[in-house]
XYZ file of C-alpha atoms in Angstrom:
720
model
C -204.755 -115.864 88.846
C -205.481 -113.652 85.852
C -208.777 -112.408 87.264
C -207.588 -112.093 90.861
C -204.249 -110.360 90.425
C -204.137 -108.544 87.067
C -205.523 -105.321 88.453
C -204.576 -101.637 88.628
C -203.141 -101.572 92.155
C -200.601 -104.235 91.172
C -199.559 -102.823 87.840
C -197.095 -100.197 86.680
C -196.815 -98.475 83.309
C -193.227 -97.722 82.246
C -192.689 -95.550 79.175
C -189.176 -95.141 77.806
C -187.745 -93.426 74.766
C -187.648 -90.226 72.765
C -191.154 -89.063 73.702
C -193.234 -85.975 74.334
C -193.797 -86.396 78.124
C -196.998 -84.372 78.238
C -198.582 -86.243 75.347
C -197.553 -89.619 76.715
C -198.813 -88.771 80.200
C -202.145 -87.771 78.715
C -202.268 -91.000 76.735
C -201.467 -93.133 79.763
C -204.219 -91.425 81.785
C -206.689 -91.835 78.938
C -205.945 -95.550 78.552
C -205.530 -96.598 82.170
C -207.310 -94.157 84.500
C -210.723 -95.500 83.578
C -209.940 -99.079 84.681
C -212.057 -99.546 87.791
C -210.533 -100.437 91.112
C -211.214 -104.069 91.965
C -213.905 -104.503 94.619
C -213.094 -106.927 97.423
C -209.661 -107.510 95.920
C -207.765 -110.476 97.249
C -204.725 -109.494 99.325
C -201.379 -110.201 97.799
C -199.604 -112.623 100.080
C -195.835 -112.527 100.551
C -194.754 -116.117 100.965
C -191.929 -117.319 103.137
C -190.139 -120.625 102.547
C -190.079 -122.625 105.785
C -186.628 -123.400 107.142
C -185.459 -127.002 107.025
C -183.125 -128.078 109.802
C -182.215 -131.331 108.066
C -181.092 -131.349 104.432
C -183.779 -132.105 101.864
C -182.708 -134.859 99.471
C -184.118 -135.707 96.080
C -183.245 -137.970 93.182
C -184.199 -136.972 89.646
C -184.097 -139.952 87.314
C -184.949 -139.309 83.678
C -183.824 -141.020 80.508
C -183.054 -137.619 78.961
C -180.359 -136.795 81.540
C -177.160 -137.629 79.595
C -174.838 -138.167 82.585
C -174.849 -138.227 86.356
C -174.649 -135.003 88.336
C -174.733 -133.921 91.978
C -176.110 -130.533 93.030
C -175.707 -129.054 96.523
C -177.737 -125.980 97.395
C -178.048 -123.676 100.381
C -180.951 -121.239 100.539
C -180.979 -117.948 102.454
C -182.997 -114.753 102.540
C -181.838 -111.663 100.742
C -181.354 -108.672 103.004
C -183.715 -105.734 102.675
C -181.820 -102.878 101.062
C -182.654 -99.532 102.568
C -180.246 -97.540 100.446
C -178.729 -97.716 96.998
C -175.297 -98.153 98.550
C -176.387 -101.275 100.465
C -177.800 -102.827 97.308
C -174.783 -102.049 95.126
C -172.260 -103.248 97.732
C -174.074 -106.546 98.143
C -174.207 -106.947 94.369
C -170.472 -106.246 94.023
C -169.490 -108.712 96.762
C -171.594 -111.429 95.160
C -170.245 -110.727 91.664
C -166.592 -110.771 92.772
C -167.109 -113.889 94.899
C -168.637 -115.765 91.978
C -165.794 -114.667 89.720
C -163.102 -115.847 92.143
C -164.784 -119.204 92.631
C -165.255 -119.733 88.894
C -161.632 -118.879 88.099
C -160.198 -121.137 90.804
C -162.360 -124.135 89.904
C -161.429 -123.677 86.245
C -157.721 -123.496 87.202
C -158.097 -126.716 89.188
C -159.637 -128.564 86.222
C -156.844 -127.390 83.914
C -153.894 -127.904 86.264
C -154.791 -130.802 88.573
C -156.132 -134.357 88.273
C -159.775 -133.449 88.652
C -162.248 -136.252 89.340
C -165.028 -134.287 87.714
C -165.742 -133.216 84.144
C -167.183 -129.857 85.199
C -168.050 -127.954 88.342
C -169.790 -124.626 88.869
C -170.406 -122.843 92.133
C -171.791 -119.463 93.010
C -174.547 -117.439 94.630
C -177.635 -116.628 92.549
C -181.227 -115.456 92.958
C -183.832 -118.177 93.517
C -187.221 -116.534 93.938
C -188.422 -113.227 95.343
C -186.633 -112.444 98.618
C -184.377 -115.531 98.391
C -180.976 -116.335 96.977
C -178.701 -119.291 97.443
C -175.393 -121.024 96.891
C -175.508 -123.561 94.079
C -172.777 -126.168 93.561
C -173.276 -128.335 90.444
C -170.827 -131.178 89.779
C -170.562 -133.556 86.807
C -168.325 -136.329 88.191
C -166.253 -138.857 86.330
C -168.317 -142.076 86.023
C -168.366 -143.969 89.309
C -166.527 -141.185 91.191
C -169.454 -139.210 92.606
C -168.334 -139.195 96.245
C -164.701 -138.488 95.371
C -165.694 -135.659 93.022
C -167.964 -134.051 95.623
C -165.169 -134.259 98.227
C -162.707 -132.704 95.799
C -164.967 -129.780 94.890
C -165.973 -129.071 98.489
C -162.327 -129.068 99.606
C -161.475 -126.686 96.793
C -164.325 -124.380 97.851
C -163.008 -124.413 101.416
C -159.560 -123.601 100.052
C -161.008 -120.724 98.024
C -162.849 -119.327 101.030
C -159.716 -119.365 103.173
C -156.975 -118.336 100.758
C -158.291 -116.986 97.428
C -160.316 -114.008 98.641
C -157.426 -111.640 99.128
C -156.956 -107.903 98.940
C -154.612 -108.399 96.002
C -157.189 -110.404 94.025
C -159.989 -107.996 94.826
C -157.805 -105.061 93.765
C -157.419 -106.817 90.385
C -161.180 -107.355 90.067
C -162.132 -103.846 91.173
C -159.592 -102.335 88.737
C -161.170 -104.277 85.900
C -164.642 -103.309 87.050
C -163.684 -99.616 86.921
C -162.799 -100.038 83.252
C -166.335 -101.249 82.614
C -167.784 -98.355 84.591
C -165.755 -95.909 82.508
C -167.151 -97.416 79.322
C -170.703 -97.309 80.668
C -170.274 -93.681 81.737
C -168.993 -92.787 78.259
C -172.140 -94.380 76.779
C -174.503 -92.823 79.313
C -176.312 -90.644 76.769
C -176.728 -93.646 74.478
C -177.751 -96.225 77.043
C -180.338 -98.651 75.610
C -183.835 -98.446 77.037
C -183.481 -101.964 78.451
C -181.023 -100.666 81.078
C -183.542 -98.120 82.358
C -186.347 -100.654 82.166
C -184.427 -102.985 84.509
C -184.001 -100.177 87.052
C -187.731 -99.434 87.172
C -188.732 -103.123 87.150
C -186.411 -103.898 90.065
C -187.852 -100.967 91.991
C -191.478 -101.901 91.358
C -191.202 -105.690 91.633
C -188.363 -106.151 94.135
C -188.420 -102.926 96.118
C -184.854 -101.933 95.174
C -184.019 -98.261 95.753
C -184.922 -96.156 92.742
C -181.968 -94.350 91.193
C -180.857 -92.963 87.867
C -178.354 -95.079 85.931
C -175.733 -92.366 86.467
C -176.341 -92.576 90.225
C -175.843 -96.347 90.176
C -172.601 -96.023 88.232
C -171.391 -93.343 90.622
C -172.333 -95.411 93.680
C -170.481 -98.439 92.296
C -167.390 -96.358 91.513
C -167.126 -94.988 95.040
C -167.994 -98.284 96.739
C -165.262 -100.217 94.930
C -162.692 -98.837 97.393
C -164.571 -100.563 100.228
C -164.651 -103.990 98.565
C -161.660 -105.657 100.192
C -161.159 -109.144 101.653
C -162.818 -108.151 104.956
C -165.941 -106.931 103.143
C -166.296 -110.082 101.025
C -165.602 -112.390 103.972
C -168.249 -110.530 105.990
C -170.692 -111.042 103.123
C -169.679 -114.715 102.923
C -170.103 -115.235 106.694
C -173.654 -113.897 106.469
C -174.865 -117.030 104.721
C -172.116 -119.673 104.721
C -172.173 -120.782 108.368
C -174.260 -123.757 109.479
C -176.291 -126.392 107.653
C -179.716 -124.732 107.745
C -181.756 -124.863 104.535
C -179.551 -127.236 102.578
C -180.910 -129.172 99.609
C -179.192 -132.079 97.851
C -180.131 -133.342 94.409
C -178.657 -136.248 92.462
C -179.497 -136.577 88.773
C -179.102 -139.450 86.333
C -180.810 -141.849 83.964
C -180.501 -145.115 85.933
C -182.908 -145.640 88.854
C -180.659 -148.363 90.312
C -177.452 -146.303 90.310
C -175.788 -146.102 93.785
C -175.769 -142.335 94.240
C -174.368 -140.936 97.505
C -177.161 -140.535 100.061
C -178.004 -137.535 102.190
C -175.936 -138.638 105.160
C -172.865 -139.132 102.976
C -173.202 -135.681 101.403
C -173.614 -134.052 104.833
C -170.530 -135.876 106.067
C -168.510 -134.736 103.043
C -169.585 -131.118 103.678
C -168.514 -131.234 107.323
C -165.219 -132.994 106.549
C -164.383 -130.339 103.945
C -165.102 -127.591 106.462
C -162.740 -129.244 108.967
C -160.036 -130.017 106.400
C -156.669 -128.261 106.201
C -156.255 -127.285 102.534
C -152.890 -125.999 101.394
C -152.566 -122.266 100.700
C -152.192 -121.199 97.111
C -148.629 -120.898 95.861
C -147.798 -117.451 94.551
C -147.530 -118.389 90.877
C -147.113 -114.853 89.561
C -144.134 -112.700 90.399
C -144.653 -109.334 92.047
C -142.941 -107.681 89.084
C -144.667 -108.668 85.883
C -142.891 -108.763 82.522
C -144.045 -106.653 79.603
C -146.362 -108.416 77.192
C -143.957 -107.874 74.311
C -140.222 -107.936 75.048
C -139.116 -107.223 71.490
C -139.835 -104.604 68.826
C -141.178 -105.904 65.536
C -139.494 -104.826 62.321
C -142.077 -102.306 61.161
C -143.513 -102.385 57.674
C -144.987 -99.467 55.785
C -148.248 -98.148 54.407
C -147.319 -98.027 50.718
C -150.615 -96.693 49.369
C -153.542 -94.680 50.772
C -156.908 -94.523 49.023
C -159.865 -92.404 50.123
C -163.233 -94.219 50.141
C -165.697 -91.377 49.667
C -168.905 -93.344 50.253
C -168.226 -94.572 53.805
C -165.793 -91.741 54.582
C -163.009 -94.197 55.244
C -159.521 -94.997 53.975
C -157.957 -98.081 52.403
C -154.292 -98.621 53.306
C -152.189 -101.097 51.347
C -149.313 -102.435 53.447
C -145.825 -103.517 52.445
C -146.612 -107.139 53.352
C -149.613 -107.182 50.981
C -152.335 -106.785 53.577
C -155.075 -104.173 53.251
C -156.457 -102.130 56.136
C -159.804 -100.324 56.020
C -159.774 -97.489 58.558
C -162.803 -95.501 59.751
C -162.711 -93.032 62.628
C -165.965 -93.247 64.595
C -166.497 -91.728 68.047
C -170.094 -92.907 68.549
C -168.710 -95.084 71.378
C -166.226 -92.698 72.980
C -162.757 -94.183 73.329
C -163.645 -97.652 71.936
C -162.350 -99.301 68.804
C -162.384 -102.690 67.075
C -159.833 -104.433 64.860
C -161.148 -107.282 62.731
C -159.001 -109.371 60.382
C -160.755 -111.660 57.909
C -159.525 -114.020 55.214
C -161.334 -116.355 52.783
C -160.798 -120.085 52.990
C -161.694 -121.456 56.403
C -162.444 -125.098 57.078
C -163.512 -125.546 53.455
C -159.836 -125.850 52.396
C -159.125 -128.637 54.865
C -159.629 -132.352 54.160
C -162.380 -134.064 56.116
C -159.957 -135.928 58.391
C -158.529 -132.606 59.642
C -161.816 -131.056 60.716
C -161.824 -132.415 64.315
C -158.358 -130.884 64.827
C -159.600 -127.589 63.385
C -162.519 -127.622 65.821
C -160.112 -128.247 68.711
C -158.176 -125.134 67.638
C -161.367 -123.040 67.753
C -162.143 -124.286 71.275
C -158.723 -124.258 72.871
C -156.995 -121.170 71.483
C -155.706 -118.789 74.178
C -156.555 -121.285 76.909
C -152.853 -122.134 76.982
C -151.746 -118.529 77.219
C -149.733 -116.582 74.662
C -146.069 -116.260 73.605
C -143.874 -117.208 76.622
C -146.663 -116.778 79.145
C -148.945 -119.535 80.451
C -152.590 -118.565 80.929
C -152.377 -117.452 84.561
C -149.331 -115.264 83.990
C -150.884 -113.828 80.825
C -154.030 -112.939 82.789
C -151.889 -111.184 85.403
C -150.014 -109.201 82.712
C -153.286 -108.155 81.096
C -154.882 -107.180 84.420
C -156.335 -103.704 84.253
C -156.368 -103.639 80.440
C -159.654 -103.646 78.589
C -158.952 -106.033 75.696
C -161.085 -108.790 74.233
C -159.614 -110.967 71.476
C -161.034 -114.047 69.706
C -160.298 -116.220 66.710
C -162.838 -118.003 64.551
C -162.111 -120.709 61.995
C -165.393 -120.821 60.115
C -166.585 -122.866 57.150
C -165.513 -120.397 54.459
C -163.289 -117.908 56.288
C -161.064 -117.320 59.291
C -160.964 -114.209 61.426
C -159.318 -112.579 64.431
C -161.219 -109.861 66.259
C -159.887 -107.514 68.925
C -161.909 -104.879 70.771
C -160.293 -102.416 73.136
C -160.078 -98.772 74.125
C -157.942 -95.843 72.988
C -156.022 -95.919 76.303
C -155.052 -99.579 75.729
C -154.423 -99.322 71.984
C -150.680 -100.068 72.185
C -150.986 -103.245 74.226
C -154.074 -104.331 72.245
C -152.079 -104.199 68.992
C -149.226 -106.051 70.692
C -151.669 -108.746 71.791
C -152.999 -108.963 68.237
C -149.475 -109.223 66.811
C -148.456 -111.973 69.236
C -151.657 -113.864 68.518
C -150.470 -114.256 64.921
C -146.701 -114.688 65.296
C -146.349 -116.374 68.703
C -149.441 -118.438 69.574
C -148.968 -120.786 72.520
C -150.044 -124.432 72.514
C -149.634 -127.197 75.088
C -149.634 -130.900 74.237
C -150.429 -132.062 77.826
C -153.411 -129.703 78.027
C -154.549 -130.818 74.591
C -154.327 -134.483 75.622
C -156.247 -133.710 78.813
C -159.020 -131.985 76.819
C -159.326 -134.934 74.413
C -159.272 -137.514 77.209
C -161.980 -135.736 79.253
C -164.302 -135.442 76.266
C -163.790 -139.058 75.220
C -164.759 -140.161 78.726
C -167.788 -137.850 78.697
C -168.982 -139.174 75.312
C -168.352 -142.800 76.319
C -170.723 -142.615 79.274
C -173.219 -140.025 78.009
C -176.595 -141.483 77.126
C -178.352 -140.106 74.024
C -181.303 -137.871 74.970
C -184.551 -137.010 73.202
C -182.917 -133.740 72.075
C -180.098 -135.767 70.538
C -182.657 -137.900 68.681
C -184.471 -134.824 67.394
C -181.195 -133.223 66.239
C -180.222 -136.432 64.461
C -183.539 -136.611 62.611
C -183.356 -132.950 61.542
C -179.771 -133.337 60.355
C -180.699 -136.396 58.332
C -183.492 -134.519 56.553
C -181.564 -131.295 55.987
C -178.117 -132.546 54.988
C -176.547 -134.979 52.549
C -174.268 -137.740 53.831
C -170.738 -136.340 53.941
C -167.471 -137.358 55.632
C -167.179 -133.667 56.574
C -170.217 -133.919 58.873
C -169.424 -135.966 61.947
C -171.052 -136.803 65.232
C -169.219 -135.470 68.278
C -168.652 -138.980 69.633
C -165.506 -140.672 71.009
C -164.207 -141.266 67.461
C -164.493 -137.534 66.742
C -162.271 -136.643 69.698
C -159.919 -139.532 68.945
C -159.393 -138.020 65.478
C -158.029 -134.768 66.975
C -154.300 -134.474 66.384
C -152.149 -131.961 68.283
C -149.460 -131.512 65.629
C -152.068 -131.047 62.888
C -153.909 -128.479 65.014
C -150.739 -126.379 65.282
C -150.124 -126.729 61.526
C -153.685 -125.643 60.756
C -153.201 -122.478 62.767
C -150.069 -121.669 60.808
C -151.803 -122.342 57.478
C -154.953 -120.413 58.170
C -153.797 -117.427 60.259
C -150.150 -116.643 59.380
C -150.549 -115.089 55.949
C -151.333 -111.390 56.384
C -151.405 -110.866 52.610
C -154.628 -112.858 52.384
C -156.324 -110.879 55.147
C -158.336 -107.674 55.065
C -158.129 -105.670 58.315
C -160.997 -103.436 59.444
C -159.987 -100.813 62.033
C -162.990 -98.878 63.252
C -163.591 -96.619 66.249
C -162.303 -93.750 68.308
C -158.640 -94.105 67.387
C -156.994 -90.998 65.838
C -155.722 -91.431 62.275
C -151.997 -90.813 62.869
C -151.919 -93.069 65.911
C -153.743 -95.739 63.944
C -151.239 -95.502 61.074
C -148.291 -95.839 63.483
C -149.783 -98.902 65.183
C -150.701 -100.512 61.866
C -147.203 -100.069 60.417
C -145.520 -101.426 63.563
C -147.807 -104.344 64.417
C -149.796 -105.255 61.257
C -147.444 -104.436 58.404
C -144.788 -106.505 60.233
C -146.890 -109.699 60.225
C -145.595 -112.658 58.174
C -147.084 -113.051 54.717
C -147.018 -115.499 51.850
C -147.812 -114.418 48.329
C -150.870 -116.667 48.280
C -154.494 -115.687 47.738
C -157.070 -118.319 48.635
C -160.591 -119.024 47.504
C -162.987 -121.117 49.632
C -164.293 -124.407 48.308
C -168.043 -124.916 48.163
C -168.881 -128.252 49.750
C -172.444 -129.349 49.210
C -174.051 -130.212 52.527
C -177.694 -129.257 52.155
C -180.266 -131.657 50.802
C -182.645 -130.207 48.205
C -185.326 -132.888 48.578
C -188.676 -132.119 50.178
C -189.778 -134.431 52.964
C -192.739 -135.016 55.279
C -192.123 -137.029 58.436
C -194.151 -137.979 61.493
C -191.708 -139.254 64.110
C -192.811 -140.851 67.351
C -190.298 -140.478 70.192
C -192.766 -140.690 73.068
C -192.478 -137.048 74.143
C -193.831 -136.311 77.629
C -197.141 -134.564 78.276
C -198.587 -135.557 74.891
C -196.360 -132.954 73.287
C -196.587 -132.419 69.510
C -193.626 -130.486 67.993
C -194.105 -128.970 64.556
C -191.280 -127.786 62.282
C -192.165 -126.670 58.754
C -189.333 -125.194 56.741
C -189.365 -123.874 53.184
C -185.996 -123.286 51.503
C -185.209 -121.822 48.103
C -182.276 -120.421 46.155
C -183.895 -117.743 44.013
C -181.662 -115.051 42.528
C -183.311 -112.223 44.418
C -183.311 -108.458 43.903
C -183.536 -105.866 46.662
C -187.312 -105.576 46.096
C -187.662 -109.357 46.507
C -185.970 -109.207 49.921
C -188.387 -106.477 51.034
C -191.333 -108.581 49.855
C -189.896 -111.517 51.821
C -189.784 -109.351 54.956
C -193.432 -108.419 54.407
C -194.313 -112.148 54.230
C -192.597 -112.635 57.559
C -194.600 -109.836 59.175
C -197.882 -110.985 57.677
C -197.596 -114.669 58.579
C -196.150 -113.920 62.016
C -199.276 -111.965 62.863
C -201.570 -114.430 61.118
C -200.253 -117.587 62.795
C -200.209 -115.934 66.181
C -203.827 -114.827 65.787
C -205.152 -118.132 64.452
C -203.035 -120.786 66.189
C -202.548 -119.067 69.530
C -205.538 -116.769 69.981
C -208.380 -118.307 67.972
C -207.549 -122.001 68.272
C -205.654 -122.030 71.585
C -203.341 -124.538 69.909
C -199.979 -123.216 71.143
C -198.503 -120.717 73.560
C -196.504 -119.169 70.752
C -195.507 -119.653 67.131
C -191.926 -118.925 66.109
C -191.531 -117.755 62.531
C -188.003 -117.297 61.242
C -187.074 -115.939 57.833
C -183.668 -115.356 56.308
C -182.678 -114.092 52.881
C -178.995 -114.203 51.938
C -177.257 -113.218 48.720
C -173.643 -113.836 49.785
C -171.855 -116.098 49.233
C -174.926 -117.814 47.682
C -178.539 -116.911 47.181
C -180.490 -118.647 49.903
C -183.941 -118.024 51.445
C -185.512 -119.754 54.444
C -189.088 -119.519 55.797
C -189.441 -121.652 58.941
C -192.427 -122.127 61.267
C -192.031 -123.915 64.594
C -194.352 -124.414 67.549
C -195.422 -126.925 70.165
C -198.967 -128.132 70.568
C -200.855 -131.063 72.043
C -201.363 -134.331 70.205
C -205.108 -133.615 70.227
C -204.811 -130.219 68.499
C -201.439 -130.514 66.798
C -202.438 -132.113 63.466
C -205.011 -129.376 62.824
C -202.507 -126.613 63.762
C -199.998 -128.140 61.366
C -202.539 -128.141 58.564
C -203.461 -124.507 59.292
C -199.907 -123.449 58.369
C -200.159 -125.059 54.930
C -203.748 -123.880 54.392
C -202.925 -120.260 55.171
C -199.914 -120.247 52.841
C -202.022 -121.763 50.057
C -204.820 -119.247 50.708
C -202.330 -116.371 50.554
C -200.996 -117.573 47.196
C -204.534 -117.837 45.828
C -206.080 -114.700 47.336
C -203.106 -112.400 48.036
C -202.912 -109.508 50.476
C -204.902 -106.276 50.586
C -203.313 -102.955 49.666
C -204.055 -101.664 53.171
C -202.254 -104.593 54.835
C -199.328 -104.296 52.428
C -199.039 -100.577 53.117
C -199.129 -101.210 56.875
C -196.335 -103.812 56.796
C -194.216 -101.684 54.478
C -194.578 -98.769 56.924
C -193.411 -101.042 59.773
C -190.382 -102.056 57.705
C -189.554 -98.401 57.064
C -189.626 -97.661 60.788
C -187.453 -100.694 61.582
C -185.001 -99.728 58.835
C -184.651 -96.206 60.197
C -184.043 -97.556 63.692
C -181.491 -100.146 62.493
C -179.400 -97.502 60.771
C -179.823 -94.783 63.409
C -177.002 -96.034 65.656
C -173.947 -95.981 63.403
C -171.591 -97.419 65.988
C -168.393 -99.466 65.711
C -170.230 -102.689 64.923
C -172.255 -101.001 62.160
C -169.223 -99.462 60.436
C -167.226 -102.683 60.720
C -169.980 -104.538 58.917
C -170.490 -101.682 56.461
C -166.809 -101.613 55.478
C -166.823 -105.351 54.876
C -169.912 -104.953 52.694
C -168.319 -102.024 50.851
C -165.149 -104.020 50.221
C -167.243 -106.779 48.684
C -169.816 -104.746 46.710
C -168.443 -101.156 46.457
C -171.755 -99.946 47.913
C -172.929 -99.247 51.451
C -175.477 -101.074 53.565
C -177.737 -98.005 53.644
C -177.476 -97.353 49.905
C -180.937 -96.149 48.731
C -180.789 -98.743 45.952
C -181.293 -101.449 48.562
C -184.269 -99.932 50.363
C -185.316 -96.265 50.226
C -185.292 -96.112 46.454
C -187.573 -99.110 45.960
C -189.847 -99.679 48.958
C -192.310 -96.948 47.888
C -192.720 -98.685 44.542
C -193.770 -102.050 46.005
C -197.458 -102.923 45.868
C -199.550 -105.851 47.107
C -199.317 -107.588 43.721
C -195.503 -107.583 43.932
C -195.595 -109.281 47.342
C -197.979 -111.959 46.091
C -195.938 -112.510 42.915
C -192.802 -113.125 44.956
C -194.686 -115.400 47.395
C -195.907 -117.556 44.507
C -192.424 -117.747 42.994
C -190.896 -118.667 46.374
C -193.398 -121.222 47.690
C -194.133 -122.879 44.334
C -190.498 -123.857 43.822
C -189.320 -124.190 47.419
C -188.080 -127.319 49.130
C -190.378 -128.116 52.062
C -189.283 -130.149 55.061
C -192.380 -130.786 57.176
C -191.587 -132.640 60.411
C -193.680 -133.555 63.430
C -192.181 -135.155 66.494
C -194.460 -136.465 69.221
């Protein structure tokens, strides 16, 4: 394949970025024009997949499949798009259809007695020129036929009654919000967006258009995406049984899966069924999200933070807000609230309930509104809100736009003061997961994860397997109490408000919706629970991996009290060994398709450094590849690195540093303000990089490498 088809007439060169077009064009011609045209080149064949009148049926039985599943597919050809409008309209119909199906199946699981643990359905690309409908069902044990019937009947119900003008108006309104944001960022679009446009044109024959043209086409075509348009798109591929494929998956070769005839019968019965229309669950006139006015607090102190050009506001309820106006992303802002403590302050027996809170929050709705009504109220508003109960902290994040600032702050306020929980939904979640864990069979991946956890962590009642006992330990009342304990004390939170939100408007919203939050005069400090093992270990574990696979994981960990110069040296080690292992193990030895090298150096809340090498090889070559890793590290410690190589890697780091700090957007300033609050310095302070990188020499890199590797814990594991 390489010699036959890697040739000039089948290749394109795409150059993107802040370039000198004339110089780049000259460079491309110099590098590529001299490549000779292939003589007697093989024609590139466009393959067609033969139609199958009867369904194709297959069983996939493998011990690593944790639970039974049934997959129903229908393949069809993609139309040839002659214009940009045709392509965009087809894309929009498919996207909205998939969204409607996903929402309705999710509603059914939450609100009805579903006979399946999960179900996904939608239309997706398969291979060049082909797409298809894919229905994947994970049934309750022993209920395969009943689950398939239930899902197919729900799909028929969706096709008949859920694709309405009203629903599509909701989806197109939301889509316009995204288009507005994209248009505002047009001058700062990442290169990957343009790359996709040119790739799709060259590889798939899609019409070539500027990103602005595509956004404009989508904007104007949204008015034409109504129920008739989507049903016409659906009718193009949904009729008939041509090109159907059935697959059943499990780990027991003797299991009585439904056969092809049964699945065909269930499909036809669903098509001939008479499903009930959907009941209008949401009133035509929607209530306001907030039907009361909070008792506003005050900003009692304002402090100017000269370094980051921000302000610190102390509120009457004890909370602090760090405000930074930033219009890099026009009209967008983010509100992040963070507090120390997290799961570390909870006893071990409460951790399953805390995890349930992380998973289930907002699935029940908010305040007086169940999830479906809440979604209807929030329709047309661009707001994304999440909570996170982490190991050492808890946080609430809300991203929105200037136009939706009022309702975004209301949403944030209600999240704290009026969360909504549902005991029946909680019980349903626990019951479904207990059933799933009862019948799930451990896989090879589970065995690998268990081995790695055993080597990396100490035994602790705070580390539990997600088995039936874990879900049985979840307690609804305790989950609600944990939310109150961890999230309803504004005085222990720092709020970071960053983005294109004018100062006076921000102050008004903060006083009304943040300064009014409940507070207790309590400041918390997280507890440090020791989980990580500090012992080195070497293990060869035989699990009977297929295809003579040999998986290598070599991880060095240390806890050196590092300086800024040490972290730069550590980054140089990552660059050096990444290149070295790729060259030797992949290129010279042909021992692996790729070597993954991951490094991490933290100094908060604890000093911690990780140097991890992972790759897959064959059992014939694997032991030698494993030894090469250790030999090359030892050779580096003994012989060091040349000044030329050190200078090269340091130059690469400078370029990456400049790029990382070039886009000072909302995310950057949010992180920077958190860092400033903790250290009273900024992320781009010259003391961390610019002021020291020019002073680093090869001997400094070697000295740090010796200090790190000589005292590091090493966990060297091979699984085969």
